[in-house]
């Protein structure tokens, strides 16, 4: 029987449950059957590989994709030679897109040799109609394209690909429902991300996220706590609560749970020892939240607070809703209430209209705020955002020179902040082990790393370590 047989496809579709996630578990079973047939024909297990571009949200989505593919029966591989390759794409900056096109081209060449290879593209870039059009025209060998709102449908779309004779595209411009209880595969075992909300309503003038991830929607607190509970039961000690603007968590719910309250609820889950979160927006970081971080032992003393620019004029053009002074006052308030807290940030250089004076303001902010670290980005023009139409776009040469200057200032301040901890004894989560050197890498609650001699068995546990020697951005240490 050919799979491209309408009767077979119709029959499978007609038997599918209409509610989620049951429908997807049904398609996972169908795909498992199809995969078994392929494995018998090939005389071996089939493999999958997921390449993730971009932020923590994408990393989290990739865990769900990996969970679904593992449940179908694919074995995970770390090579793009795998039988099924997923690119979970990012479009926040132009260079991420360019890299993806280059790599799809490479996959296409591999597919010429192995026509059964499956190439799946999803994520933020696929929410852009021009990108999908380009792939449809120039990369006909791609098998499935879907966006950010329907990643849970992977199994169903894979099935649709198997019963059709070419590219299957399913990109939604809006989210429909939040589907809970999908399979997930957890990369680390001892730490995991939890989405608490999706989308963003802020429309910073440079940013494409609100267009590709849609409007803000919060998950129910009870679903989040349940996920944390399941993770803890499976050995997870640290969770990272993820959202584009965690301060506005709960605004689309009616249970009165604010982000600060949610932190408290998750910290009451037995087995969860540490909680991180990303990202708060400086414009509405509440005193209630600062207080919760200060008093709750499980909440890491680390606040990632994107500055974007230190110039009030640029901040206004960016639609960020705070001034340089308000930002610095907020950092001061956080540091005063939470001793030892690490404040880290994101900064964009080369925003349209940026002058030398604006750069000087940003560097001054870096010095005054005392960031433990900062991600610095060259402004990237994203079509469809208000900033793309602004006059006075900064030339690449000018932006690169400013970028180098900013990088130097950030490096100096970060090293100075990190050095302050020399001689302290801290608790770290053991995250990675290098057998050749016998060295464990531990992450401090403020997100800094320390390498120290230890045995591999400690991976995933929390231990006390002396911070002996600062090496700039990390420490060498010893067990306390
Ligand atoms: N929601 C988070 C961050 C999302 S994007 C927040 O508001 O902070 C992650 C980072 O990418 C941003 O903080 C910003 O610094 C950077 N970024 C976003 N759009 C960009 C663009 N067009 N060019 C360069 N950097 C950008
Ligand atoms: Fe983008 Fe601003 Fe939303 Fe962050 S808050 S995702 S930078 S629009």
JSON list of N, CA and C in Angstrom, two decimals, residues 341-416:
[
{"chain": "A", "resi": 341, "resn": "UNK", "atom": "N", "xyz": [23.77, 40.56, 45.08]},
{"chain": "A", "resi": 341, "resn": "UNK", "atom": "CA", "xyz": [23.06, 40.22, 43.85]},
{"chain": "A", "resi": 341, "resn": "UNK", "atom": "C", "xyz": [23.94, 40.55, 42.63]},
{"chain": "A", "resi": 342, "resn": "UNK", "atom": "N", "xyz": [23.82, 39.72, 41.59]},
{"chain": "A", "resi": 342, "resn": "UNK", "atom": "CA", "xyz": [24.51, 40.04, 40.33]},
{"chain": "A", "resi": 342, "resn": "UNK", "atom": "C", "xyz": [23.47, 40.61, 39.38]},
{"chain": "A", "resi": 343, "resn": "UNK", "atom": "N", "xyz": [23.80, 41.76, 38.80]},
{"chain": "A", "resi": 343, "resn": "UNK", "atom": "CA", "xyz": [22.91, 42.33, 37.79]},
{"chain": "A", "resi": 343, "resn": "UNK", "atom": "C", "xyz": [23.61, 42.17, 36.44]},
{"chain": "A", "resi": 344, "resn": "UNK", "atom": "N", "xyz": [22.92, 41.58, 35.48]},
{"chain": "A", "resi": 344, "resn": "UNK", "atom": "CA", "xyz": [23.48, 41.42, 34.14]},
{"chain": "A", "resi": 344, "resn": "UNK", "atom": "C", "xyz": [22.53, 42.08, 33.15]},
{"chain": "A", "resi": 345, "resn": "UNK", "atom": "N", "xyz": [22.99, 42.22, 31.89]},
{"chain": "A", "resi": 345, "resn": "UNK", "atom": "CA", "xyz": [22.17, 43.03, 30.99]},
{"chain": "A", "resi": 345, "resn": "UNK", "atom": "C", "xyz": [22.36, 42.67, 29.52]},
{"chain": "A", "resi": 346, "resn": "UNK", "atom": "N", "xyz": [21.50, 43.26, 28.68]},
{"chain": "A", "resi": 346, "resn": "UNK", "atom": "CA", "xyz": [21.66, 43.22, 27.22]},
{"chain": "A", "resi": 346, "resn": "UNK", "atom": "C", "xyz": [21.78, 44.67, 26.75]},
{"chain": "A", "resi": 347, "resn": "UNK", "atom": "N", "xyz": [22.68, 44.90, 25.78]},
{"chain": "A", "resi": 347, "resn": "UNK", "atom": "CA", "xyz": [22.84, 46.25, 25.24]},
{"chain": "A", "resi": 347, "resn": "UNK", "atom": "C", "xyz": [22.91, 46.18, 23.71]},
{"chain": "A", "resi": 348, "resn": "UNK", "atom": "N", "xyz": [22.22, 47.11, 23.07]},
{"chain": "A", "resi": 348, "resn": "UNK", "atom": "CA", "xyz": [22.29, 47.19, 21.60]},
{"chain": "A", "resi": 348, "resn": "UNK", "atom": "C", "xyz": [23.09, 48.43, 21.22]},
{"chain": "A", "resi": 349, "resn": "UNK", "atom": "N", "xyz": [24.05, 48.26, 20.35]},
{"chain": "A", "resi": 349, "resn": "UNK", "atom": "CA", "xyz": [24.81, 49.42, 19.89]},
{"chain": "A", "resi": 349, "resn": "UNK", "atom": "C", "xyz": [24.50, 49.65, 18.41]},
{"chain": "A", "resi": 350, "resn": "UNK", "atom": "N", "xyz": [24.46, 50.93, 18.00]},
{"chain": "A", "resi": 350, "resn": "UNK", "atom": "CA", "xyz": [24.22, 51.24, 16.59]},
{"chain": "A", "resi": 350, "resn": "UNK", "atom": "C", "xyz": [22.75, 51.42, 16.24]},
{"chain": "A", "resi": 351, "resn": "UNK", "atom": "N", "xyz": [21.92, 51.68, 17.25]},
{"chain": "A", "resi": 351, "resn": "UNK", "atom": "CA", "xyz": [20.50, 51.94, 16.97]},
{"chain": "A", "resi": 351, "resn": "UNK", "atom": "C", "xyz": [20.38, 53.23, 16.13]},
{"chain": "A", "resi": 352, "resn": "UNK", "atom": "N", "xyz": [19.41, 53.31, 15.20]},
{"chain": "A", "resi": 352, "resn": "UNK", "atom": "CA", "xyz": [19.31, 54.50, 14.35]},
{"chain": "A", "resi": 352, "resn": "UNK", "atom": "C", "xyz": [19.33, 55.81, 15.15]},
{"chain": "A", "resi": 353, "resn": "UNK", "atom": "N", "xyz": [20.12, 56.76, 14.67]},
{"chain": "A", "resi": 353, "resn": "UNK", "atom": "CA", "xyz": [20.18, 58.08, 15.30]},
{"chain": "A", "resi": 353, "resn": "UNK", "atom": "C", "xyz": [21.15, 58.15, 16.47]},
{"chain": "A", "resi": 354, "resn": "UNK", "atom": "N", "xyz": [21.79, 57.01, 16.83]},
{"chain": "A", "resi": 354, "resn": "UNK", "atom": "CA", "xyz": [22.72, 56.99, 17.97]},
{"chain": "A", "resi": 354, "resn": "UNK", "atom": "C", "xyz": [23.92, 57.91, 17.69]},
{"chain": "A", "resi": 355, "resn": "UNK", "atom": "N", "xyz": [24.24, 58.78, 18.65]},
{"chain": "A", "resi": 355, "resn": "UNK", "atom": "CA", "xyz": [25.39, 59.68, 18.49]},
{"chain": "A", "resi": 355, "resn": "UNK", "atom": "C", "xyz": [26.50, 59.26, 19.46]},
{"chain": "A", "resi": 356, "resn": "UNK", "atom": "N", "xyz": [27.64, 59.93, 19.34]},
{"chain": "A", "resi": 356, "resn": "UNK", "atom": "CA", "xyz": [28.76, 59.69, 20.26]},
{"chain": "A", "resi": 356, "resn": "UNK", "atom": "C", "xyz": [28.33, 59.93, 21.71]},
{"chain": "A", "resi": 357, "resn": "UNK", "atom": "N", "xyz": [27.50, 60.96, 21.88]},
{"chain": "A", "resi": 357, "resn": "UNK", "atom": "CA", "xyz": [27.03, 61.29, 23.23]},
{"chain": "A", "resi": 357, "resn": "UNK", "atom": "C", "xyz": [26.19, 60.14, 23.81]},
{"chain": "A", "resi": 358, "resn": "UNK", "atom": "N", "xyz": [25.38, 59.54, 22.96]},
{"chain": "A", "resi": 358, "resn": "UNK", "atom": "CA", "xyz": [24.55, 58.41, 23.41]},
{"chain": "A", "resi": 358, "resn": "UNK", "atom": "C", "xyz": [25.43, 57.24, 23.83]},
{"chain": "A", "resi": 359, "resn": "UNK", "atom": "N", "xyz": [26.50, 57.00, 23.06]},
{"chain": "A", "resi": 359, "resn": "UNK", "atom": "CA", "xyz": [27.41, 55.89, 23.40]},
{"chain": "A", "resi": 359, "resn": "UNK", "atom": "C", "xyz": [28.08, 56.18, 24.75]},
{"chain": "A", "resi": 360, "resn": "UNK", "atom": "N", "xyz": [28.46, 57.44, 24.95]},
{"chain": "A", "resi": 360, "resn": "UNK", "atom": "CA", "xyz": [29.09, 57.81, 26.21]},
{"chain": "A", "resi": 360, "resn": "UNK", "atom": "C", "xyz": [28.12, 57.57, 27.38]},
{"chain": "A", "resi": 361, "resn": "UNK", "atom": "N", "xyz": [26.84, 57.89, 27.16]},
{"chain": "A", "resi": 361, "resn": "UNK", "atom": "CA", "xyz": [25.82, 57.63, 28.20]},
{"chain": "A", "resi": 361, "resn": "UNK", "atom": "C", "xyz": [25.73, 56.14, 28.51]},
{"chain": "A", "resi": 362, "resn": "UNK", "atom": "N", "xyz": [25.78, 55.32, 27.46]},
{"chain": "A", "resi": 362, "resn": "UNK", "atom": "CA", "xyz": [25.66, 53.88, 27.67]},
{"chain": "A", "resi": 362, "resn": "UNK", "atom": "C", "xyz": [26.87, 53.37, 28.46]},
{"chain": "A", "resi": 363, "resn": "UNK", "atom": "N", "xyz": [28.06, 53.83, 28.08]},
{"chain": "A", "resi": 363, "resn": "UNK", "atom": "CA", "xyz": [29.26, 53.37, 28.79]},
{"chain": "A", "resi": 363, "resn": "UNK", "atom": "C", "xyz": [29.23, 53.84, 30.24]},
{"chain": "A", "resi": 364, "resn": "UNK", "atom": "N", "xyz": [28.74, 55.04, 30.46]},
{"chain": "A", "resi": 364, "resn": "UNK", "atom": "CA", "xyz": [28.63, 55.53, 31.83]},
{"chain": "A", "resi": 364, "resn": "UNK", "atom": "C", "xyz": [27.67, 54.64, 32.64]},
{"chain": "A", "resi": 365, "resn": "UNK", "atom": "N", "xyz": [26.58, 54.27, 32.02]},
{"chain": "A", "resi": 365, "resn": "UNK", "atom": "CA", "xyz": [25.61, 53.39, 32.69]},
{"chain": "A", "resi": 365, "resn": "UNK", "atom": "C", "xyz": [26.24, 52.04, 33.05]},
{"chain": "A", "resi": 366, "resn": "UNK", "atom": "N", "xyz": [27.04, 51.51, 32.11]},
{"chain": "A", "resi": 366, "resn": "UNK", "atom": "CA", "xyz": [27.70, 50.22, 32.36]},
{"chain": "A", "resi": 366, "resn": "UNK", "atom": "C", "xyz": [28.56, 50.34, 33.62]},
{"chain": "A", "resi": 367, "resn": "UNK", "atom": "N", "xyz": [29.29, 51.45, 33.70]},
{"chain": "A", "resi": 367, "resn": "UNK", "atom": "CA", "xyz": [30.19, 51.63, 34.84]},
{"chain": "A", "resi": 367, "resn": "UNK", "atom": "C", "xyz": [29.41, 51.84, 36.14]},
{"chain": "A", "resi": 368, "resn": "UNK", "atom": "N", "xyz": [28.37, 52.65, 36.07]},
{"chain": "A", "resi": 368, "resn": "UNK", "atom": "CA", "xyz": [27.62, 52.94, 37.29]},
{"chain": "A", "resi": 368, "resn": "UNK", "atom": "C", "xyz": [26.81, 51.73, 37.77]},
{"chain": "A", "resi": 369, "resn": "UNK", "atom": "N", "xyz": [26.25, 50.98, 36.84]},
{"chain": "A", "resi": 369, "resn": "UNK", "atom": "CA", "xyz": [25.39, 49.86, 37.24]},
{"chain": "A", "resi": 369, "resn": "UNK", "atom": "C", "xyz": [26.23, 48.68, 37.74]},
{"chain": "A", "resi": 370, "resn": "UNK", "atom": "N", "xyz": [27.51, 48.61, 37.33]},
{"chain": "A", "resi": 370, "resn": "UNK", "atom": "CA", "xyz": [28.37, 47.51, 37.79]},
{"chain": "A", "resi": 370, "resn": "UNK", "atom": "C", "xyz": [27.83, 46.15, 37.37]},
{"chain": "A", "resi": 371, "resn": "UNK", "atom": "N", "xyz": [27.66, 45.95, 36.05]},
{"chain": "A", "resi": 371, "resn": "UNK", "atom": "CA", "xyz": [27.12, 44.67, 35.58]},
{"chain": "A", "resi": 371, "resn": "UNK", "atom": "C", "xyz": [28.11, 43.54, 35.78]},
{"chain": "A", "resi": 372, "resn": "UNK", "atom": "N", "xyz": [27.60, 42.40, 36.22]},
{"chain": "A", "resi": 372, "resn": "UNK", "atom": "CA", "xyz": [28.46, 41.22, 36.35]},
{"chain": "A", "resi": 372, "resn": "UNK", "atom": "C", "xyz": [28.79, 40.66, 34.97]},
{"chain": "A", "resi": 373, "resn": "UNK", "atom": "N", "xyz": [27.86, 40.83, 34.04]},
{"chain": "A", "resi": 373, "resn": "UNK", "atom": "CA", "xyz": [28.16, 40.51, 32.64]},
{"chain": "A", "resi": 373, "resn": "UNK", "atom": "C", "xyz": [27.12, 41.20, 31.76]},
{"chain": "A", "resi": 374, "resn": "UNK", "atom": "N", "xyz": [27.44, 41.32, 30.46]},
{"chain": "A", "resi": 374, "resn": "UNK", "atom": "CA", "xyz": [26.49, 41.96, 29.55]},
{"chain": "A", "resi": 374, "resn": "UNK", "atom": "C", "xyz": [26.60, 41.32, 28.18]},
{"chain": "A", "resi": 375, "resn": "UNK", "atom": "N", "xyz": [25.45, 41.01, 27.60]},
{"chain": "A", "resi": 375, "resn": "UNK", "atom": "CA", "xyz": [25.42, 40.57, 26.20]},
{"chain": "A", "resi": 375, "resn": "UNK", "atom": "C", "xyz": [25.32, 41.84, 25.37]},
{"chain": "A", "resi": 376, "resn": "UNK", "atom": "N", "xyz": [26.27, 42.02, 24.46]},
{"chain": "A", "resi": 376, "resn": "UNK", "atom": "CA", "xyz": [26.25, 43.22, 23.64]},
{"chain": "A", "resi": 376, "resn": "UNK", "atom": "C", "xyz": [25.92, 42.82, 22.20]},
{"chain": "A", "resi": 377, "resn": "UNK", "atom": "N", "xyz": [25.02, 43.56, 21.58]},
{"chain": "A", "resi": 377, "resn": "UNK", "atom": "CA", "xyz": [24.58, 43.24, 20.22]},
{"chain": "A", "resi": 377, "resn": "UNK", "atom": "C", "xyz": [24.74, 44.44, 19.32]},
{"chain": "A", "resi": 378, "resn": "UNK", "atom": "N", "xyz": [25.16, 44.18, 18.08]},
{"chain": "A", "resi": 378, "resn": "UNK", "atom": "CA", "xyz": [25.12, 45.22, 17.06]},
{"chain": "A", "resi": 378, "resn": "UNK", "atom": "C", "xyz": [23.68, 45.31, 16.59]},
{"chain": "A", "resi": 379, "resn": "UNK", "atom": "N", "xyz": [23.15, 46.52, 16.50]},
{"chain": "A", "resi": 379, "resn": "UNK", "atom": "CA", "xyz": [21.77, 46.69, 16.04]},
{"chain": "A", "resi": 379, "resn": "UNK", "atom": "C", "xyz": [21.60, 46.02, 14.68]},
{"chain": "A", "resi": 380, "resn": "UNK", "atom": "N", "xyz": [20.52, 45.26, 14.55]},
{"chain": "A", "resi": 380, "resn": "UNK", "atom": "CA", "xyz": [20.24, 44.58, 13.29]},
{"chain": "A", "resi": 380, "resn": "UNK", "atom": "C", "xyz": [18.85, 45.03, 12.82]},
{"chain": "A", "resi": 381, "resn": "UNK", "atom": "N", "xyz": [18.81, 45.51, 11.59]},
{"chain": "A", "resi": 381, "resn": "UNK", "atom": "CA", "xyz": [17.56, 46.08, 11.07]},
{"chain": "A", "resi": 381, "resn": "UNK", "atom": "C", "xyz": [16.58, 44.96, 10.74]},
{"chain": "A", "resi": 382, "resn": "UNK", "atom": "N", "xyz": [15.41, 44.94, 11.37]},
{"chain": "A", "resi": 382, "resn": "UNK", "atom": "CA", "xyz": [14.43, 43.90, 11.11]},
{"chain": "A", "resi": 382, "resn": "UNK", "atom": "C", "xyz": [13.25, 44.49, 10.35]},
{"chain": "A", "resi": 383, "resn": "UNK", "atom": "N", "xyz": [13.04, 44.03, 9.14]},
{"chain": "A", "resi": 383, "resn": "UNK", "atom": "CA", "xyz": [11.95, 44.57, 8.33]},
{"chain": "A", "resi": 383, "resn": "UNK", "atom": "C", "xyz": [10.61, 44.40, 9.03]},
{"chain": "A", "resi": 384, "resn": "UNK", "atom": "N", "xyz": [9.82, 45.44, 8.97]},
{"chain": "A", "resi": 384, "resn": "UNK", "atom": "CA", "xyz": [8.50, 45.37, 9.60]},
{"chain": "A", "resi": 384, "resn": "UNK", "atom": "C", "xyz": [8.47, 46.03, 10.97]},
{"chain": "A", "resi": 385, "resn": "UNK", "atom": "N", "xyz": [9.65, 46.30, 11.55]},
{"chain": "A", "resi": 385, "resn": "UNK", "atom": "CA", "xyz": [9.68, 46.99, 12.85]},
{"chain": "A", "resi": 385, "resn": "UNK", "atom": "C", "xyz": [9.78, 48.50, 12.61]},
{"chain": "A", "resi": 386, "resn": "UNK", "atom": "N", "xyz": [9.28, 49.33, 13.53]},
{"chain": "A", "resi": 386, "resn": "UNK", "atom": "CA", "xyz": [9.35, 50.78, 13.33]},
{"chain": "A", "resi": 386, "resn": "UNK", "atom": "C", "xyz": [10.79, 51.28, 13.14]},
{"chain": "A", "resi": 387, "resn": "UNK", "atom": "N", "xyz": [11.75, 50.70, 13.84]},
{"chain": "A", "resi": 387, "resn": "UNK", "atom": "CA", "xyz": [13.12, 51.21, 13.74]},
{"chain": "A", "resi": 387, "resn": "UNK", "atom": "C", "xyz": [13.72, 51.04, 12.34]},
{"chain": "A", "resi": 388, "resn": "UNK", "atom": "N", "xyz": [13.22, 50.05, 11.60]},
{"chain": "A", "resi": 388, "resn": "UNK", "atom": "CA", "xyz": [13.76, 49.80, 10.26]},
{"chain": "A", "resi": 388, "resn": "UNK", "atom": "C", "xyz": [13.50, 50.99, 9.34]},
{"chain": "A", "resi": 389, "resn": "UNK", "atom": "N", "xyz": [12.44, 51.76, 9.67]},
{"chain": "A", "resi": 389, "resn": "UNK", "atom": "CA", "xyz": [12.08, 52.90, 8.81]},
{"chain": "A", "resi": 389, "resn": "UNK", "atom": "C", "xyz": [12.70, 54.20, 9.31]},
{"chain": "A", "resi": 390, "resn": "UNK", "atom": "N", "xyz": [13.41, 54.16, 10.43]},
{"chain": "A", "resi": 390, "resn": "UNK", "atom": "CA", "xyz": [13.95, 55.40, 10.99]},
{"chain": "A", "resi": 390, "resn": "UNK", "atom": "C", "xyz": [15.10, 55.92, 10.14]},
{"chain": "A", "resi": 391, "resn": "UNK", "atom": "N", "xyz": [15.22, 57.25, 10.15]},
{"chain": "A", "resi": 391, "resn": "UNK", "atom": "CA", "xyz": [16.34, 57.86, 9.42]},
{"chain": "A", "resi": 391, "resn": "UNK", "atom": "C", "xyz": [17.60, 57.71, 10.25]},
{"chain": "A", "resi": 392, "resn": "UNK", "atom": "N", "xyz": [18.73, 58.12, 9.65]},
{"chain": "A", "resi": 392, "resn": "UNK", "atom": "CA", "xyz": [20.01, 58.10, 10.36]},
{"chain": "A", "resi": 392, "resn": "UNK", "atom": "C", "xyz": [20.42, 56.71, 10.84]},
{"chain": "A", "resi": 393, "resn": "UNK", "atom": "N", "xyz": [20.26, 55.70, 9.99]},
{"chain": "A", "resi": 393, "resn": "UNK", "atom": "CA", "xyz": [20.78, 54.38, 10.36]},
{"chain": "A", "resi": 393, "resn": "UNK", "atom": "C", "xyz": [22.29, 54.54, 10.48]},
{"chain": "A", "resi": 394, "resn": "UNK", "atom": "N", "xyz": [22.88, 53.91, 11.48]},
{"chain": "A", "resi": 394, "resn": "UNK", "atom": "CA", "xyz": [24.31, 54.07, 11.74]},
{"chain": "A", "resi": 394, "resn": "UNK", "atom": "C", "xyz": [25.09, 53.12, 10.81]},
{"chain": "A", "resi": 395, "resn": "UNK", "atom": "N", "xyz": [26.17, 53.62, 10.21]},
{"chain": "A", "resi": 395, "resn": "UNK", "atom": "CA", "xyz": [26.91, 52.77, 9.27]},
{"chain": "A", "resi": 395, "resn": "UNK", "atom": "C", "xyz": [27.60, 51.63, 10.02]},
{"chain": "A", "resi": 396, "resn": "UNK", "atom": "N", "xyz": [27.89, 50.55, 9.27]},
{"chain": "A", "resi": 396, "resn": "UNK", "atom": "CA", "xyz": [28.51, 49.38, 9.90]},
{"chain": "A", "resi": 396, "resn": "UNK", "atom": "C", "xyz": [29.85, 49.71, 10.54]},
{"chain": "A", "resi": 397, "resn": "UNK", "atom": "N", "xyz": [30.65, 50.55, 9.85]},
{"chain": "A", "resi": 397, "resn": "UNK", "atom": "CA", "xyz": [31.99, 50.87, 10.39]},
{"chain": "A", "resi": 397, "resn": "UNK", "atom": "C", "xyz": [31.87, 51.61, 11.72]},
{"chain": "A", "resi": 398, "resn": "UNK", "atom": "N", "xyz": [31.00, 52.61, 11.74]},
{"chain": "A", "resi": 398, "resn": "UNK", "atom": "CA", "xyz": [30.84, 53.39, 12.98]},
{"chain": "A", "resi": 398, "resn": "UNK", "atom": "C", "xyz": [30.33, 52.47, 14.10]},
{"chain": "A", "resi": 399, "resn": "UNK", "atom": "N", "xyz": [29.34, 51.66, 13.77]},
{"chain": "A", "resi": 399, "resn": "UNK", "atom": "CA", "xyz": [28.76, 50.78, 14.80]},
{"chain": "A", "resi": 399, "resn": "UNK", "atom": "C", "xyz": [29.82, 49.80, 15.33]},
{"chain": "A", "resi": 400, "resn": "UNK", "atom": "N", "xyz": [30.65, 49.24, 14.43]},
{"chain": "A", "resi": 400, "resn": "UNK", "atom": "CA", "xyz": [31.65, 48.26, 14.89]},
{"chain": "A", "resi": 400, "resn": "UNK", "atom": "C", "xyz": [32.66, 48.91, 15.82]},
{"chain": "A", "resi": 401, "resn": "UNK", "atom": "N", "xyz": [33.07, 50.13, 15.48]},
{"chain": "A", "resi": 401, "resn": "UNK", "atom": "CA", "xyz": [34.05, 50.80, 16.34]},
{"chain": "A", "resi": 401, "resn": "UNK", "atom": "C", "xyz": [33.45, 51.06, 17.71]},
{"chain": "A", "resi": 402, "resn": "UNK", "atom": "N", "xyz": [32.18, 51.51, 17.75]},
{"chain": "A", "resi": 402, "resn": "UNK", "atom": "CA", "xyz": [31.51, 51.76, 19.04]},
{"chain": "A", "resi": 402, "resn": "UNK", "atom": "C", "xyz": [31.35, 50.45, 19.83]},
{"chain": "A", "resi": 403, "resn": "UNK", "atom": "N", "xyz": [31.07, 49.40, 19.08]},
{"chain": "A", "resi": 403, "resn": "UNK", "atom": "CA", "xyz": [30.86, 48.09, 19.69]},
{"chain": "A", "resi": 403, "resn": "UNK", "atom": "C", "xyz": [32.13, 47.64, 20.44]},
{"chain": "A", "resi": 404, "resn": "UNK", "atom": "N", "xyz": [33.29, 47.83, 19.78]},
{"chain": "A", "resi": 404, "resn": "UNK", "atom": "CA", "xyz": [34.57, 47.44, 20.40]},
{"chain": "A", "resi": 404, "resn": "UNK", "atom": "C", "xyz": [34.79, 48.22, 21.69]},
{"chain": "A", "resi": 405, "resn": "UNK", "atom": "N", "xyz": [34.45, 49.51, 21.64]},
{"chain": "A", "resi": 405, "resn": "UNK", "atom": "CA", "xyz": [34.63, 50.36, 22.82]},
{"chain": "A", "resi": 405, "resn": "UNK", "atom": "C", "xyz": [33.72, 49.88, 23.96]},
{"chain": "A", "resi": 406, "resn": "UNK", "atom": "N", "xyz": [32.49, 49.56, 23.60]},
{"chain": "A", "resi": 406, "resn": "UNK", "atom": "CA", "xyz": [31.54, 49.10, 24.61]},
{"chain": "A", "resi": 406, "resn": "UNK", "atom": "C", "xyz": [32.03, 47.78, 25.22]},
{"chain": "A", "resi": 407, "resn": "UNK", "atom": "N", "xyz": [32.50, 46.90, 24.34]},
{"chain": "A", "resi": 407, "resn": "UNK", "atom": "CA", "xyz": [32.96, 45.59, 24.78]},
{"chain": "A", "resi": 407, "resn": "UNK", "atom": "C", "xyz": [34.08, 45.73, 25.82]},
{"chain": "A", "resi": 408, "resn": "UNK", "atom": "N", "xyz": [34.98, 46.67, 25.55]},
{"chain": "A", "resi": 408, "resn": "UNK", "atom": "CA", "xyz": [36.11, 46.89, 26.44]},
{"chain": "A", "resi": 408, "resn": "UNK", "atom": "C", "xyz": [35.59, 47.37, 27.81]},
{"chain": "A", "resi": 409, "resn": "UNK", "atom": "N", "xyz": [34.66, 48.32, 27.79]},
{"chain": "A", "resi": 409, "resn": "UNK", "atom": "CA", "xyz": [34.12, 48.85, 29.05]},
{"chain": "A", "resi": 409, "resn": "UNK", "atom": "C", "xyz": [33.41, 47.74, 29.82]},
{"chain": "A", "resi": 410, "resn": "UNK", "atom": "N", "xyz": [32.63, 46.93, 29.11]},
{"chain": "A", "resi": 410, "resn": "UNK", "atom": "CA", "xyz": [31.91, 45.85, 29.77]},
{"chain": "A", "resi": 410, "resn": "UNK", "atom": "C", "xyz": [32.89, 44.86, 30.39]},
{"chain": "A", "resi": 411, "resn": "UNK", "atom": "N", "xyz": [33.96, 44.53, 29.63]},
{"chain": "A", "resi": 411, "resn": "UNK", "atom": "CA", "xyz": [34.96, 43.58, 30.11]},
{"chain": "A", "resi": 411, "resn": "UNK", "atom": "C", "xyz": [35.59, 44.06, 31.41]},
{"chain": "A", "resi": 412, "resn": "UNK", "atom": "N", "xyz": [35.96, 45.33, 31.45]},
{"chain": "A", "resi": 412, "resn": "UNK", "atom": "CA", "xyz": [36.61, 45.87, 32.65]},
{"chain": "A", "resi": 412, "resn": "UNK", "atom": "C", "xyz": [35.68, 45.83, 33.86]},
{"chain": "A", "resi": 413, "resn": "UNK", "atom": "N", "xyz": [34.44, 46.28, 33.64]},
{"chain": "A", "resi": 413, "resn": "UNK", "atom": "CA", "xyz": [33.49, 46.32, 34.77]},
{"chain": "A", "resi": 413, "resn": "UNK", "atom": "C", "xyz": [33.17, 44.91, 35.26]},
{"chain": "A", "resi": 414, "resn": "UNK", "atom": "N", "xyz": [32.96, 43.97, 34.32]},
{"chain": "A", "resi": 414, "resn": "UNK", "atom": "CA", "xyz": [32.60, 42.61, 34.71]},
{"chain": "A", "resi": 414, "resn": "UNK", "atom": "C", "xyz": [33.72, 41.98, 35.52]},
{"chain": "A", "resi": 415, "resn": "UNK", "atom": "N", "xyz": [34.96, 42.17, 35.06]},
{"chain": "A", "resi": 415, "resn": "UNK", "atom": "CA", "xyz": [36.10, 41.57, 35.76]},
{"chain": "A", "resi": 415, "resn": "UNK", "atom": "C", "xyz": [36.20, 42.15, 37.18]},
{"chain": "A", "resi": 416, "resn": "UNK", "atom": "N", "xyz": [35.99, 43.44, 37.26]},
{"chain": "A", "resi": 416, "resn": "UNK", "atom": "CA", "xyz": [36.04, 44.12, 38.57]},
{"chain": "A", "resi": 416, "resn": "UNK", "atom": "C", "xyz": [34.96, 43.57, 39.52]}
]
